[in-house]
């Protein structure tokens, strides 16, 4: 059981994990110090939707660690309390949790095994996961790490290998090592016929080249939290018929124009066809809070005005879908339809 006192015993690991996430996913735009609102604001108003939400990319453990660091003595004592408390009644159907550290953190097994039991801790919310090593930690990839990942791949709740790829923005691992480890992991995923979750940032030429050299055309691929050029995305979509683009709350940020342009490009090619919108909805929690969320929240809670929530979570996905629908700008495309298409796409890529 992931009780609060047990987490405190592992504090050094969670401190390191959160710090890793912090440098990995620095928010776009200026980061001004804000007072933290009451944790009650994390429980969002229920969005009027019928379609079940599938968060295809979340970091659940670090999201809960972020919650505990910001709300010491908060009401949710375990990770299961957190999920039930914030997701029940919000149409959250499934989450795909992402483990991408080196060495592999063995706590993954407790969450994955608990999901097999169908017990009350998850309250009907389906837990799935993917595992790999992030490009920032490629220099830490070893044979032992690979052995641990291969063991996880056999778990019934494992639906993919990732997130893996290239990140030339920070270069936290040398580029040649990033490329060799990316190739090594791709070959394993292809051999096992596992879906692939790809991280790419400012590495367009090498990402495209390696994917086209190493991955069969019909393989299932999720390009996670896409922010690179629409042109690269279109070339990948044209080449890989089972490739889908991951959309997070970053699409709502004024500092990110590429992702919005890609959505408009997708929808203009076949404006009425659901198949034209080859996207997956994701959070990348605890980061990437959709900025359009706050207009809804401050209407219900004026005391939140001028404050920012300290973490993202899965129940925020409808606001990302709402923004996507607004970008398409067609009467037949509303929040519900975007959610439905993304939900169907999640079934195609991950089988969930």
Short mmCIF file of C-alpha atoms in Angstrom, two decimals:
data_model
loop_
_atom_site.label_atom_id
_atom_site.label_comp_id
_atom_site.label_asym_id
_atom_site.label_seq_id
_atom_site.Cartn_x
_atom_site.Cartn_y
_atom_site.Cartn_z
CA UNK A 1 0.00 0.00 0.00
CA UNK A 2 1.43 3.38 -1.00
CA UNK A 3 0.62 5.08 2.29
CA UNK A 4 2.00 8.51 3.19
CA UNK A 5 4.44 7.17 5.76
CA UNK A 6 5.81 4.68 3.24
CA UNK A 7 6.35 7.41 0.70
CA UNK A 8 8.26 9.48 3.25
CA UNK A 9 10.64 6.57 3.76
CA UNK A 10 11.45 6.79 0.07
CA UNK A 11 11.81 10.57 0.06
CA UNK A 12 15.27 10.68 -1.62
CA UNK A 13 13.96 8.78 -4.65
CA UNK A 14 10.86 10.93 -5.06
CA UNK A 15 12.88 14.10 -4.62
CA UNK A 16 15.19 12.95 -7.40
CA UNK A 17 12.28 11.85 -9.58
CA UNK A 18 10.51 15.18 -9.24
CA UNK A 19 13.74 17.09 -9.90
CA UNK A 20 14.27 14.99 -13.01
CA UNK A 21 10.79 15.86 -14.26
CA UNK A 22 11.37 19.53 -13.46
CA UNK A 23 14.39 19.93 -15.73
CA UNK A 24 12.88 17.64 -18.32
CA UNK A 25 9.67 19.57 -18.81
CA UNK A 26 10.31 23.24 -18.13
CA UNK A 27 7.09 25.09 -18.93
CA UNK A 28 7.02 27.37 -21.94
CA UNK A 29 6.87 31.09 -21.20
CA UNK A 30 7.80 33.01 -18.07
CA UNK A 31 7.60 31.20 -14.78
CA UNK A 32 6.39 33.71 -12.19
CA UNK A 33 6.14 32.76 -8.56
CA UNK A 34 2.50 32.32 -7.62
CA UNK A 35 0.72 31.65 -4.37
CA UNK A 36 -0.68 28.12 -4.29
CA UNK A 37 -4.48 27.91 -4.20
CA UNK A 38 -6.34 25.67 -1.80
CA UNK A 39 -6.16 22.01 -2.81
CA UNK A 40 -9.96 21.95 -3.13
CA UNK A 41 -9.48 23.64 -6.51
CA UNK A 42 -7.77 20.49 -7.85
CA UNK A 43 -11.21 18.85 -7.86
CA UNK A 44 -12.50 20.26 -11.12
CA UNK A 45 -16.11 20.97 -12.04
CA UNK A 46 -17.58 18.02 -13.93
CA UNK A 47 -17.37 18.72 -17.66
CA UNK A 48 -20.62 17.81 -19.45
CA UNK A 49 -19.38 14.92 -21.60
CA UNK A 50 -20.46 11.36 -22.32
CA UNK A 51 -17.21 9.98 -23.75
CA UNK A 52 -14.78 8.28 -21.39
CA UNK A 53 -11.39 9.97 -21.03
CA UNK A 54 -8.20 8.08 -21.80
CA UNK A 55 -5.04 9.88 -20.73
CA UNK A 56 -2.45 8.30 -23.01
CA UNK A 57 0.56 9.80 -21.25
CA UNK A 58 0.75 10.66 -17.56
CA UNK A 59 3.44 10.34 -14.90
CA UNK A 60 1.26 9.29 -12.00
CA UNK A 61 3.92 8.74 -9.36
CA UNK A 62 5.60 12.10 -9.91
CA UNK A 63 2.19 13.79 -10.08
CA UNK A 64 1.35 12.43 -6.65
CA UNK A 65 4.81 13.38 -5.40
CA UNK A 66 4.20 16.92 -6.66
CA UNK A 67 0.85 16.96 -4.87
CA UNK A 68 2.47 15.87 -1.60
CA UNK A 69 5.25 18.43 -1.94
CA UNK A 70 2.80 21.30 -2.52
CA UNK A 71 0.11 20.21 -0.05
CA UNK A 72 1.90 18.84 2.97
CA UNK A 73 -0.75 17.20 5.12
CA UNK A 74 -3.17 17.14 2.17
CA UNK A 75 -6.35 15.06 2.20
CA UNK A 76 -5.12 12.33 -0.18
CA UNK A 77 -2.85 9.97 1.73
CA UNK A 78 -2.17 7.42 -1.00
CA UNK A 79 -1.86 7.46 -4.75
CA UNK A 80 -5.12 5.51 -4.93
CA UNK A 81 -6.91 8.14 -2.80
CA UNK A 82 -5.58 10.79 -5.17
CA UNK A 83 -6.89 9.01 -8.27
CA UNK A 84 -10.28 8.25 -6.75
CA UNK A 85 -10.67 11.68 -5.23
CA UNK A 86 -9.89 13.71 -8.36
CA UNK A 87 -11.01 11.39 -11.18
CA UNK A 88 -14.25 9.76 -10.03
CA UNK A 89 -17.29 11.43 -11.54
CA UNK A 90 -15.08 13.11 -14.15
CA UNK A 91 -15.47 10.44 -16.88
CA UNK A 92 -11.89 9.21 -16.51
CA UNK A 93 -11.86 5.72 -17.98
CA UNK A 94 -8.18 4.80 -18.37
CA UNK A 95 -4.69 6.14 -17.81
CA UNK A 96 -1.44 5.12 -19.47
CA UNK A 97 1.30 5.69 -16.91
CA UNK A 98 4.84 6.33 -18.14
CA UNK A 99 8.01 4.97 -16.54
CA UNK A 100 11.11 6.32 -18.27
CA UNK A 101 13.88 6.53 -15.67
CA UNK A 102 17.20 4.71 -15.51
CA UNK A 103 17.59 2.58 -13.53
CA UNK A 104 14.05 1.19 -13.63
CA UNK A 105 12.09 2.07 -10.50
CA UNK A 106 10.75 -1.18 -9.09
CA UNK A 107 7.65 0.44 -7.60
CA UNK A 108 6.01 0.13 -11.03
CA UNK A 109 5.09 -3.45 -10.18
CA UNK A 110 2.94 -2.54 -7.19
CA UNK A 111 0.74 -0.26 -9.27
CA UNK A 112 0.57 -2.65 -12.21
CA UNK A 113 -0.22 -5.67 -10.04
CA UNK A 114 -2.90 -3.78 -8.12
CA UNK A 115 -4.64 -2.99 -11.42
CA UNK A 116 -4.92 -6.72 -12.16
CA UNK A 117 -6.98 -7.34 -9.04
CA UNK A 118 -9.88 -5.09 -10.05
CA UNK A 119 -10.13 -4.07 -6.41
CA UNK A 120 -11.70 -0.99 -4.88
CA UNK A 121 -8.48 1.02 -4.83
CA UNK A 122 -8.86 2.08 -8.48
CA UNK A 123 -12.69 2.25 -8.37
CA UNK A 124 -13.11 1.09 -11.94
CA UNK A 125 -10.43 3.33 -13.47
CA UNK A 126 -8.16 1.23 -15.68
CA UNK A 127 -4.41 1.49 -15.09
CA UNK A 128 -1.99 0.69 -17.93
CA UNK A 129 1.66 1.59 -18.42
CA UNK A 130 4.54 1.95 -20.84
CA UNK A 131 8.22 1.76 -19.97
CA UNK A 132 11.48 2.84 -21.57
CA UNK A 133 14.34 5.26 -20.97
CA UNK A 134 13.96 8.95 -21.77
CA UNK A 135 16.63 10.51 -24.02
CA UNK A 136 17.84 12.70 -21.15
CA UNK A 137 18.86 9.53 -19.31
CA UNK A 138 20.18 7.62 -22.32
CA UNK A 139 23.71 7.82 -20.87
CA UNK A 140 22.45 5.75 -17.91
CA UNK A 141 21.03 2.93 -20.06
CA UNK A 142 22.69 -0.42 -19.30
CA UNK A 143 22.16 -4.10 -20.00
CA UNK A 144 20.64 -4.38 -16.53
CA UNK A 145 18.20 -1.57 -17.32
CA UNK A 146 17.19 -3.28 -20.52
CA UNK A 147 16.68 -6.56 -18.71
CA UNK A 148 14.33 -4.86 -16.24
CA UNK A 149 12.36 -3.22 -19.04
CA UNK A 150 12.05 -6.50 -20.90
CA UNK A 151 10.68 -8.06 -17.73
CA UNK A 152 8.09 -5.28 -17.46
CA UNK A 153 7.08 -5.78 -21.09
CA UNK A 154 5.65 -9.18 -20.16
CA UNK A 155 3.26 -7.72 -17.61
CA UNK A 156 -0.41 -7.82 -18.72
CA UNK A 157 -0.78 -4.10 -17.99
CA UNK A 158 2.18 -3.05 -20.15
CA UNK A 159 0.97 -1.61 -23.47
CA UNK A 160 4.09 -0.07 -24.94
CA UNK A 161 7.77 0.87 -24.91
CA UNK A 162 8.46 4.50 -24.08
CA UNK A 163 8.94 7.27 -23.77
CA UNK A 164 12.08 7.10 -25.86
CA UNK A 165 13.62 9.31 -28.49
CA UNK A 166 15.84 12.34 -28.98
CA UNK A 167 16.00 15.70 -27.21
CA UNK A 168 18.52 18.19 -28.59
CA UNK A 169 17.12 21.13 -26.62
CA UNK A 170 18.87 20.26 -23.36
CA UNK A 171 21.39 17.63 -24.52
CA UNK A 172 21.45 16.04 -21.09
CA UNK A 173 22.89 12.96 -22.76
CA UNK A 174 25.34 13.19 -25.69
CA UNK A 175 23.57 13.08 -29.04
CA UNK A 176 25.39 10.02 -30.32
CA UNK A 177 24.39 8.10 -27.18
CA UNK A 178 20.80 9.34 -27.48
CA UNK A 179 20.68 7.99 -31.03
CA UNK A 180 22.23 4.61 -30.23
CA UNK A 181 19.92 4.03 -27.24
CA UNK A 182 16.89 5.19 -29.23
CA UNK A 183 17.73 2.65 -31.95
CA UNK A 184 18.38 -0.10 -29.41
CA UNK A 185 15.01 0.46 -27.73
CA UNK A 186 13.15 0.72 -31.04
CA UNK A 187 14.54 -2.63 -32.14
CA UNK A 188 13.35 -4.24 -28.94
CA UNK A 189 9.89 -2.71 -29.27
CA UNK A 190 9.56 -3.81 -32.88
CA UNK A 191 10.70 -7.32 -32.03
CA UNK A 192 8.08 -7.51 -29.26
CA UNK A 193 5.44 -5.77 -31.40
CA UNK A 194 4.92 -3.22 -28.66
CA UNK A 195 3.51 0.22 -29.36
CA UNK A 196 6.17 2.93 -29.25
CA UNK A 197 5.93 6.23 -27.37
CA UNK A 198 8.35 8.76 -28.88
CA UNK A 199 9.76 11.94 -27.36
CA UNK A 200 11.30 14.29 -29.93
CA UNK A 201 12.40 17.87 -29.43
CA UNK A 202 14.52 19.93 -31.83
CA UNK A 203 15.84 16.72 -33.41
CA UNK A 204 13.62 16.51 -36.47
CA UNK A 205 16.05 15.17 -39.05
CA UNK A 206 17.47 12.42 -36.86
CA UNK A 207 14.10 11.42 -35.40
CA UNK A 208 12.59 11.03 -38.85
CA UNK A 209 15.57 9.18 -40.26
CA UNK A 210 15.83 6.72 -37.38
CA UNK A 211 12.11 5.98 -37.24
CA UNK A 212 11.94 5.32 -40.98
CA UNK A 213 15.04 3.13 -40.89
CA UNK A 214 14.12 1.07 -37.83
CA UNK A 215 10.33 0.83 -37.60
CA UNK A 216 8.01 -1.01 -40.00
CA UNK A 217 5.46 1.20 -41.71
CA UNK A 218 2.46 -0.41 -40.03
CA UNK A 219 3.82 -0.25 -36.48
CA UNK A 220 1.79 1.66 -33.85
CA UNK A 221 3.52 4.89 -32.83
CA UNK A 222 2.60 7.72 -30.48
CA UNK A 223 4.58 10.93 -30.98
CA UNK A 224 4.16 12.31 -27.49
CA UNK A 225 3.52 16.00 -26.58
CA UNK A 226 4.20 17.24 -30.08
CA UNK A 227 5.72 20.73 -30.42
CA UNK A 228 7.99 20.44 -33.47
CA UNK A 229 7.17 21.58 -37.00
CA UNK A 230 3.88 20.66 -38.71
CA UNK A 231 5.95 19.59 -41.70
CA UNK A 232 7.76 16.85 -39.77
CA UNK A 233 4.48 15.62 -38.32
CA UNK A 234 2.89 15.44 -41.74
CA UNK A 235 5.80 13.49 -43.20
CA UNK A 236 5.56 10.98 -40.36
CA UNK A 237 1.78 10.73 -40.66
CA UNK A 238 2.12 10.10 -44.39
CA UNK A 239 4.73 7.40 -43.92
CA UNK A 240 3.27 5.56 -40.91
CA UNK A 241 -0.49 4.89 -41.19
CA UNK A 242 -0.69 3.87 -37.51
CA UNK A 243 1.17 6.90 -36.17
CA UNK A 244 -0.72 9.37 -33.97
CA UNK A 245 0.21 12.77 -32.55
CA UNK A 246 -0.01 13.37 -28.80
CA UNK A 247 -1.74 16.61 -27.78
CA UNK A 248 -1.25 18.03 -24.29
CA UNK A 249 -2.31 21.28 -22.65
CA UNK A 250 0.74 22.91 -24.23
CA UNK A 251 -1.40 23.43 -27.33
CA UNK A 252 -3.21 26.17 -25.40
CA UNK A 253 -0.04 28.20 -24.75
CA UNK A 254 0.59 31.33 -26.79
CA UNK A 255 4.29 30.44 -26.92
CA UNK A 256 3.54 27.27 -28.89
CA UNK A 257 2.28 27.84 -32.44
CA UNK A 258 3.37 24.59 -34.09
CA UNK A 259 0.87 22.26 -32.46
CA UNK A 260 -2.09 24.51 -33.20
CA UNK A 261 -0.96 24.85 -36.80
CA UNK A 262 -0.76 21.06 -37.10
CA UNK A 263 -4.34 20.62 -35.87
CA UNK A 264 -5.59 23.15 -38.42
CA UNK A 265 -3.58 21.35 -41.11
CA UNK A 266 -5.04 17.96 -40.18
CA UNK A 267 -8.61 19.19 -40.12
CA UNK A 268 -8.38 21.17 -43.34
CA UNK A 269 -7.27 18.12 -45.34
CA UNK A 270 -10.58 16.37 -44.67
CA UNK A 271 -12.66 18.64 -42.44
CA UNK A 272 -15.58 16.28 -41.76
CA UNK A 273 -13.74 12.95 -41.46
CA UNK A 274 -12.95 11.70 -37.94
CA UNK A 275 -10.05 9.77 -39.45
CA UNK A 276 -8.31 12.99 -40.40
CA UNK A 277 -7.71 13.84 -36.75
CA UNK A 278 -4.95 11.37 -35.90
CA UNK A 279 -4.39 12.59 -32.38
CA UNK A 280 -4.18 11.20 -28.88
CA UNK A 281 -5.08 13.30 -25.84
CA UNK A 282 -2.64 13.27 -22.96
CA UNK A 283 -1.58 15.35 -19.98
CA UNK A 284 2.13 14.69 -19.40
CA UNK A 285 1.12 15.34 -15.79
CA UNK A 286 2.20 16.89 -13.53
CA UNK A 287 2.99 19.50 -16.18
CA UNK A 288 1.13 21.16 -19.07
CA UNK A 289 -2.04 22.51 -17.40
CA UNK A 290 -4.38 23.72 -20.19
CA UNK A 291 -4.44 27.51 -19.92
CA UNK A 292 -8.12 27.71 -20.96
CA UNK A 293 -9.03 25.79 -17.80
CA UNK A 294 -8.80 28.90 -15.66
CA UNK A 295 -11.68 30.73 -17.28
CA UNK A 296 -13.96 27.89 -16.18
CA UNK A 297 -12.50 27.69 -12.70
CA UNK A 298 -12.58 31.37 -11.84
CA UNK A 299 -16.25 31.59 -12.79
CA UNK A 300 -17.01 29.02 -10.09
CA UNK A 301 -14.29 30.15 -7.69
CA UNK A 302 -13.44 33.87 -7.87
CA UNK A 303 -10.79 33.43 -5.13
CA UNK A 304 -8.71 31.49 -7.68
CA UNK A 305 -8.25 34.55 -9.88
CA UNK A 306 -4.58 35.33 -10.40
CA UNK A 307 -3.44 32.01 -8.95
CA UNK A 308 -2.12 28.93 -10.74
CA UNK A 309 -2.67 25.30 -9.85
CA UNK A 310 0.61 23.55 -8.96
CA UNK A 311 0.01 20.41 -11.00
CA UNK A 312 -1.84 18.97 -13.96
CA UNK A 313 -3.94 15.80 -13.81
CA UNK A 314 -6.05 13.59 -16.06
CA UNK A 315 -9.42 15.24 -15.37
CA UNK A 316 -8.13 18.34 -17.20
CA UNK A 317 -8.19 16.63 -20.61
CA UNK A 318 -11.67 17.93 -21.66
CA UNK A 319 -10.28 21.48 -21.71
CA UNK A 320 -7.53 20.39 -24.10
CA UNK A 321 -10.19 18.76 -26.29
CA UNK A 322 -12.27 21.94 -26.14
CA UNK A 323 -9.30 23.97 -27.38
CA UNK A 324 -8.68 21.51 -30.23
CA UNK A 325 -12.33 21.78 -31.28
CA UNK A 326 -12.01 25.56 -31.31
CA UNK A 327 -8.97 25.37 -33.56
CA UNK A 328 -10.82 23.21 -36.06
CA UNK A 329 -13.64 25.73 -36.02
CA UNK A 330 -16.25 23.56 -37.68
CA UNK A 331 -19.78 23.20 -36.33
CA UNK A 332 -19.60 19.41 -36.37
CA UNK A 333 -16.41 19.41 -34.29
CA UNK A 334 -17.15 20.02 -30.61
CA UNK A 335 -15.39 18.88 -27.42
CA UNK A 336 -17.35 15.64 -27.34
CA UNK A 337 -16.36 14.67 -30.87
CA UNK A 338 -12.70 15.41 -30.28
CA UNK A 339 -12.78 13.27 -27.15
CA UNK A 340 -14.49 10.43 -28.98
CA UNK A 341 -12.02 10.44 -31.86
CA UNK A 342 -9.07 10.54 -29.46
CA UNK A 343 -10.61 7.76 -27.40
CA UNK A 344 -10.98 5.57 -30.50
CA UNK A 345 -7.39 6.36 -31.48
CA UNK A 346 -6.15 5.29 -28.04
CA UNK A 347 -7.78 1.92 -28.62
CA UNK A 348 -5.96 1.64 -31.95
CA UNK A 349 -2.52 2.54 -30.60
CA UNK A 350 -2.56 0.97 -27.13
CA UNK A 351 -5.53 -1.39 -27.17
CA UNK A 352 -7.05 0.31 -24.11
#
